[in-house]
Amino acid sequence: MKKIIYNKDIFVLENFLSKEECVVLIEKSEQLGYEEAKVQMGGNRQSILKGVRNNDRILYTDETLAKELFQRAKPFLNNEVGMYEVDSLNEMFRFYKYSSGQRFKMHRDGSFKRNEKEESFFTFLIYLNEEFEGGETEFEDLFTIQPKTGDLLVFYHPYRHEGKIIESGYKYALRSDIMYRMKD
């Protein structure tokens, strides 16, 4: 694994997962079945807004996978954010699938607050394949990340970014959140 630092809040871990591990996750996602992705509207409200986002997704809970991926990533993560220390990965994963013409326009990722002592500050996004055209992750006024199979992109939630339109092929990704716990 090689850590590529873009700035203090954005980095990529190259080859975080092997190609074989990515194939297994893609196959698992296809077995589960995709549905149209919704956009978080505030609170617990979600709505389909095709003008903003038109990809497919699956919400998938897996505590074992969360523990395994967290242990692999932990040595590379920001250990502290203010009064919080790194704790775990959110066990609620989102598989994303983008086909030709699909994208997720410029947005910010929201924080997940598990309780009054635990919340997320960073997005955890694994690219599961690269056999497609387009689909880069572009950070507003900063830089563009080219997805590569098995790479993990980690970034601070408030950064505005977008999943560029897919020109051909299918893009698969797995997303979670890095959870932090308030220090005692």
mmCIF file of C-alpha atoms in Angstrom:
data_model
loop_
_atom_site.group_PDB
_atom_site.id
_atom_site.type_symbol
_atom_site.label_atom_id
_atom_site.label_comp_id
_atom_site.label_asym_id
_atom_site.label_seq_id
_atom_site.Cartn_x
_atom_site.Cartn_y
_atom_site.Cartn_z
ATOM 1 C CA MET A 1 0.000 0.000 0.000
ATOM 2 C CA LYS A 2 1.214 3.464 -0.858
ATOM 3 C CA LYS A 3 -0.274 6.660 0.613
ATOM 4 C CA ILE A 4 -0.655 9.550 -1.847
ATOM 5 C CA ILE A 5 -1.324 12.793 0.050
ATOM 6 C CA TYR A 6 -3.210 15.515 -1.850
ATOM 7 C CA ASN A 7 -3.539 17.817 1.163
ATOM 8 C CA LYS A 8 -3.924 17.397 4.941
ATOM 9 C CA ASP A 9 -7.551 16.262 4.544
ATOM 10 C CA ILE A 10 -7.479 14.207 1.320
ATOM 11 C CA PHE A 11 -5.396 11.138 0.497
ATOM 12 C CA VAL A 12 -5.469 7.902 -1.507
ATOM 13 C CA LEU A 13 -4.183 4.512 -0.371
ATOM 14 C CA GLU A 14 -3.184 2.745 -3.562
ATOM 15 C CA ASN A 15 -3.960 -0.991 -3.727
ATOM 16 C CA PHE A 16 -5.904 -0.927 -0.457
ATOM 17 C CA LEU A 17 -7.858 -3.938 -1.770
ATOM 18 C CA SER A 18 -6.636 -6.516 -4.264
ATOM 19 C CA LYS A 19 -8.363 -6.917 -7.619
ATOM 20 C CA GLU A 20 -9.697 -10.270 -6.373
ATOM 21 C CA GLU A 21 -11.220 -8.686 -3.264
ATOM 22 C CA CYS A 22 -12.845 -6.045 -5.466
ATOM 23 C CA VAL A 23 -14.349 -8.686 -7.786
ATOM 24 C CA VAL A 24 -15.852 -10.485 -4.768
ATOM 25 C CA LEU A 25 -17.429 -7.222 -3.550
ATOM 26 C CA ILE A 26 -18.821 -6.371 -7.006
ATOM 27 C CA GLU A 27 -20.345 -9.864 -7.302
ATOM 28 C CA LYS A 28 -21.829 -9.549 -3.810
ATOM 29 C CA SER A 29 -23.370 -6.188 -4.720
ATOM 30 C CA GLU A 30 -24.919 -7.564 -7.900
ATOM 31 C CA GLN A 31 -26.434 -10.461 -5.920
ATOM 32 C CA LEU A 32 -27.974 -7.996 -3.454
ATOM 33 C CA GLY A 33 -29.496 -5.921 -6.264
ATOM 34 C CA TYR A 34 -29.262 -2.178 -6.844
ATOM 35 C CA GLU A 35 -31.923 0.539 -6.581
ATOM 36 C CA GLU A 36 -32.027 4.214 -7.530
ATOM 37 C CA ALA A 37 -29.877 6.297 -5.191
ATOM 38 C CA LYS A 38 -31.534 8.983 -3.110
ATOM 39 C CA VAL A 39 -30.159 12.328 -1.936
ATOM 40 C CA GLN A 40 -30.109 13.252 1.761
ATOM 41 C CA MET A 41 -32.431 16.223 2.264
ATOM 42 C CA GLY A 42 -31.712 16.972 5.926
ATOM 43 C CA GLY A 43 -32.709 15.076 9.008
ATOM 44 C CA ASN A 44 -33.853 11.611 7.977
ATOM 45 C CA ARG A 45 -35.498 12.739 4.738
ATOM 46 C CA GLN A 46 -34.249 11.353 1.424
ATOM 47 C CA SER A 47 -35.529 11.937 -2.079
ATOM 48 C CA ILE A 48 -34.682 10.875 -5.637
ATOM 49 C CA LEU A 49 -33.276 13.945 -7.432
ATOM 50 C CA LYS A 50 -32.096 12.812 -10.865
ATOM 51 C CA GLY A 51 -30.810 16.312 -11.674
ATOM 52 C CA VAL A 52 -28.281 15.927 -8.847
ATOM 53 C CA ARG A 53 -27.677 12.189 -8.702
ATOM 54 C CA ASN A 54 -28.819 9.401 -11.012
ATOM 55 C CA ASN A 55 -26.673 6.409 -10.048
ATOM 56 C CA ASP A 56 -27.763 3.205 -8.317
ATOM 57 C CA ARG A 57 -26.860 2.081 -4.803
ATOM 58 C CA ILE A 58 -27.335 -0.525 -2.095
ATOM 59 C CA LEU A 59 -27.379 0.115 1.647
ATOM 60 C CA TYR A 60 -25.553 -2.813 3.233
ATOM 61 C CA THR A 61 -24.706 -3.438 6.899
ATOM 62 C CA ASP A 62 -21.672 -5.615 7.675
ATOM 63 C CA GLU A 63 -19.921 -5.236 11.050
ATOM 64 C CA THR A 64 -17.250 -7.825 10.190
ATOM 65 C CA LEU A 65 -16.292 -6.063 6.956
ATOM 66 C CA ALA A 66 -16.218 -2.723 8.803
ATOM 67 C CA LYS A 67 -13.804 -4.124 11.403
ATOM 68 C CA GLU A 68 -11.546 -5.745 8.787
ATOM 69 C CA LEU A 69 -11.314 -2.652 6.588
ATOM 70 C CA PHE A 70 -10.800 -0.353 9.584
ATOM 71 C CA GLN A 71 -7.891 -2.439 10.896
ATOM 72 C CA ARG A 72 -6.256 -2.346 7.459
ATOM 73 C CA ALA A 73 -6.695 1.429 7.110
ATOM 74 C CA LYS A 74 -6.116 2.526 10.724
ATOM 75 C CA PRO A 75 -2.317 3.081 10.506
ATOM 76 C CA PHE A 76 -2.921 5.652 7.737
ATOM 77 C CA LEU A 77 -5.881 7.553 9.233
ATOM 78 C CA ASN A 78 -5.974 10.853 11.091
ATOM 79 C CA ASN A 79 -5.910 9.728 14.722
ATOM 80 C CA GLU A 80 -7.574 12.834 16.127
ATOM 81 C CA VAL A 81 -10.035 15.489 15.030
ATOM 82 C CA GLY A 82 -10.371 18.137 17.720
ATOM 83 C CA MET A 83 -11.791 16.470 20.833
ATOM 84 C CA TYR A 84 -12.379 13.178 18.991
ATOM 85 C CA GLU A 85 -10.173 10.138 18.354
ATOM 86 C CA VAL A 86 -10.487 7.627 15.515
ATOM 87 C CA ASP A 87 -12.645 4.677 16.541
ATOM 88 C CA SER A 88 -14.075 2.537 13.721
ATOM 89 C CA LEU A 89 -15.782 2.412 10.339
ATOM 90 C CA ASN A 90 -19.503 2.898 10.002
ATOM 91 C CA GLU A 91 -20.906 -0.622 9.465
ATOM 92 C CA MET A 92 -23.547 0.834 7.096
ATOM 93 C CA PHE A 93 -21.874 0.564 3.691
ATOM 94 C CA ARG A 94 -23.135 1.984 0.417
ATOM 95 C CA PHE A 95 -22.352 0.132 -2.798
ATOM 96 C CA TYR A 96 -22.515 2.515 -5.771
ATOM 97 C CA LYS A 97 -22.970 1.570 -9.409
ATOM 98 C CA TYR A 98 -22.759 4.116 -12.208
ATOM 99 C CA SER A 99 -23.530 3.293 -15.845
ATOM 100 C CA SER A 100 -23.170 5.389 -18.994
ATOM 101 C CA GLY A 101 -24.677 8.856 -18.489
ATOM 102 C CA GLN A 102 -24.809 8.591 -14.698
ATOM 103 C CA ARG A 103 -23.079 10.888 -12.201
ATOM 104 C CA PHE A 104 -23.355 12.579 -8.793
ATOM 105 C CA LYS A 105 -23.092 16.354 -9.187
ATOM 106 C CA MET A 106 -21.112 18.652 -6.884
ATOM 107 C CA HIS A 107 -22.039 18.074 -3.225
ATOM 108 C CA ARG A 108 -20.686 17.628 0.291
ATOM 109 C CA ASP A 109 -20.920 14.381 2.228
ATOM 110 C CA GLY A 110 -22.866 14.574 5.461
ATOM 111 C CA SER A 111 -21.576 13.441 8.821
ATOM 112 C CA PHE A 112 -23.108 10.353 10.429
ATOM 113 C CA LYS A 113 -23.817 10.864 14.128
ATOM 114 C CA ARG A 114 -24.250 7.498 15.860
ATOM 115 C CA ASN A 115 -24.858 9.062 19.297
ATOM 116 C CA GLU A 116 -23.744 12.114 21.271
ATOM 117 C CA LYS A 117 -20.165 10.776 21.546
ATOM 118 C CA GLU A 118 -19.598 9.228 18.089
ATOM 119 C CA GLU A 119 -19.674 10.833 14.660
ATOM 120 C CA SER A 120 -17.929 10.701 11.307
ATOM 121 C CA PHE A 121 -15.677 13.376 9.851
ATOM 122 C CA PHE A 122 -14.131 11.587 6.856
ATOM 123 C CA THR A 123 -15.500 9.702 3.842
ATOM 124 C CA PHE A 124 -14.069 6.227 3.127
ATOM 125 C CA LEU A 125 -14.497 5.413 -0.600
ATOM 126 C CA ILE A 126 -13.031 2.336 -2.313
ATOM 127 C CA TYR A 127 -12.954 2.161 -6.106
ATOM 128 C CA LEU A 128 -13.852 -1.419 -7.027
ATOM 129 C CA ASN A 129 -12.989 -1.248 -10.735
ATOM 130 C CA GLU A 130 -11.542 0.968 -13.455
ATOM 131 C CA GLU A 131 -12.998 -0.505 -16.669
ATOM 132 C CA PHE A 132 -14.967 2.614 -17.641
ATOM 133 C CA GLU A 133 -14.501 6.036 -19.235
ATOM 134 C CA GLY A 134 -15.189 9.184 -17.195
ATOM 135 C CA GLY A 135 -16.244 8.792 -13.564
ATOM 136 C CA GLU A 136 -13.397 10.738 -11.976
ATOM 137 C CA THR A 137 -13.856 12.230 -8.507
ATOM 138 C CA GLU A 138 -13.369 15.978 -8.856
ATOM 139 C CA PHE A 139 -12.822 18.217 -5.846
ATOM 140 C CA GLU A 140 -14.064 21.761 -6.460
ATOM 141 C CA ASP A 141 -11.207 24.132 -7.368
ATOM 142 C CA LEU A 142 -8.616 21.577 -6.193
ATOM 143 C CA PHE A 143 -7.864 18.425 -8.191
ATOM 144 C CA THR A 144 -9.326 15.341 -9.847
ATOM 145 C CA ILE A 145 -8.796 11.732 -8.721
ATOM 146 C CA GLN A 146 -8.737 9.003 -11.390
ATOM 147 C CA PRO A 147 -10.356 5.843 -9.966
ATOM 148 C CA LYS A 148 -8.132 2.759 -9.912
ATOM 149 C CA THR A 149 -9.200 -0.715 -8.842
ATOM 150 C CA GLY A 150 -8.632 -1.248 -5.120
ATOM 151 C CA ASP A 151 -7.677 2.339 -4.283
ATOM 152 C CA LEU A 152 -9.136 3.928 -1.148
ATOM 153 C CA LEU A 153 -9.964 7.645 -1.220
ATOM 154 C CA VAL A 154 -10.270 9.325 2.195
ATOM 155 C CA PHE A 155 -11.424 12.932 2.548
ATOM 156 C CA TYR A 156 -12.915 15.365 5.039
ATOM 157 C CA HIS A 157 -16.720 15.478 4.617
ATOM 158 C CA PRO A 158 -17.059 19.267 4.009
ATOM 159 C CA TYR A 159 -15.048 19.226 0.747
ATOM 160 C CA ARG A 160 -17.281 19.846 -2.267
ATOM 161 C CA HIS A 161 -16.769 17.106 -4.850
ATOM 162 C CA GLU A 162 -18.531 15.241 -7.630
ATOM 163 C CA GLY A 163 -18.535 11.898 -9.367
ATOM 164 C CA LYS A 164 -18.093 12.907 -13.024
ATOM 165 C CA ILE A 165 -20.378 11.503 -15.696
ATOM 166 C CA ILE A 166 -19.680 7.975 -16.959
ATOM 167 C CA GLU A 167 -19.065 7.997 -20.701
ATOM 168 C CA SER A 168 -18.945 4.212 -21.120
ATOM 169 C CA GLY A 169 -18.786 1.087 -18.986
ATOM 170 C CA TYR A 170 -19.780 0.616 -15.350
ATOM 171 C CA LYS A 171 -18.168 2.168 -12.278
ATOM 172 C CA TYR A 172 -18.431 0.373 -8.924
ATOM 173 C CA ALA A 173 -17.477 1.831 -5.545
ATOM 174 C CA LEU A 174 -17.957 1.036 -1.868
ATOM 175 C CA ARG A 175 -18.456 3.892 0.591
ATOM 176 C CA SER A 176 -18.498 4.201 4.358
ATOM 177 C CA ASP A 177 -17.558 6.773 6.999
ATOM 178 C CA ILE A 178 -14.631 6.916 9.415
ATOM 179 C CA MET A 179 -16.086 7.157 12.901
ATOM 180 C CA TYR A 180 -14.556 9.174 15.729
ATOM 181 C CA ARG A 181 -15.360 8.994 19.448
ATOM 182 C CA MET A 182 -15.213 11.925 21.859
ATOM 183 C CA LYS A 183 -12.221 11.653 24.189
ATOM 184 C CA ASP A 184 -12.943 11.050 27.881
#
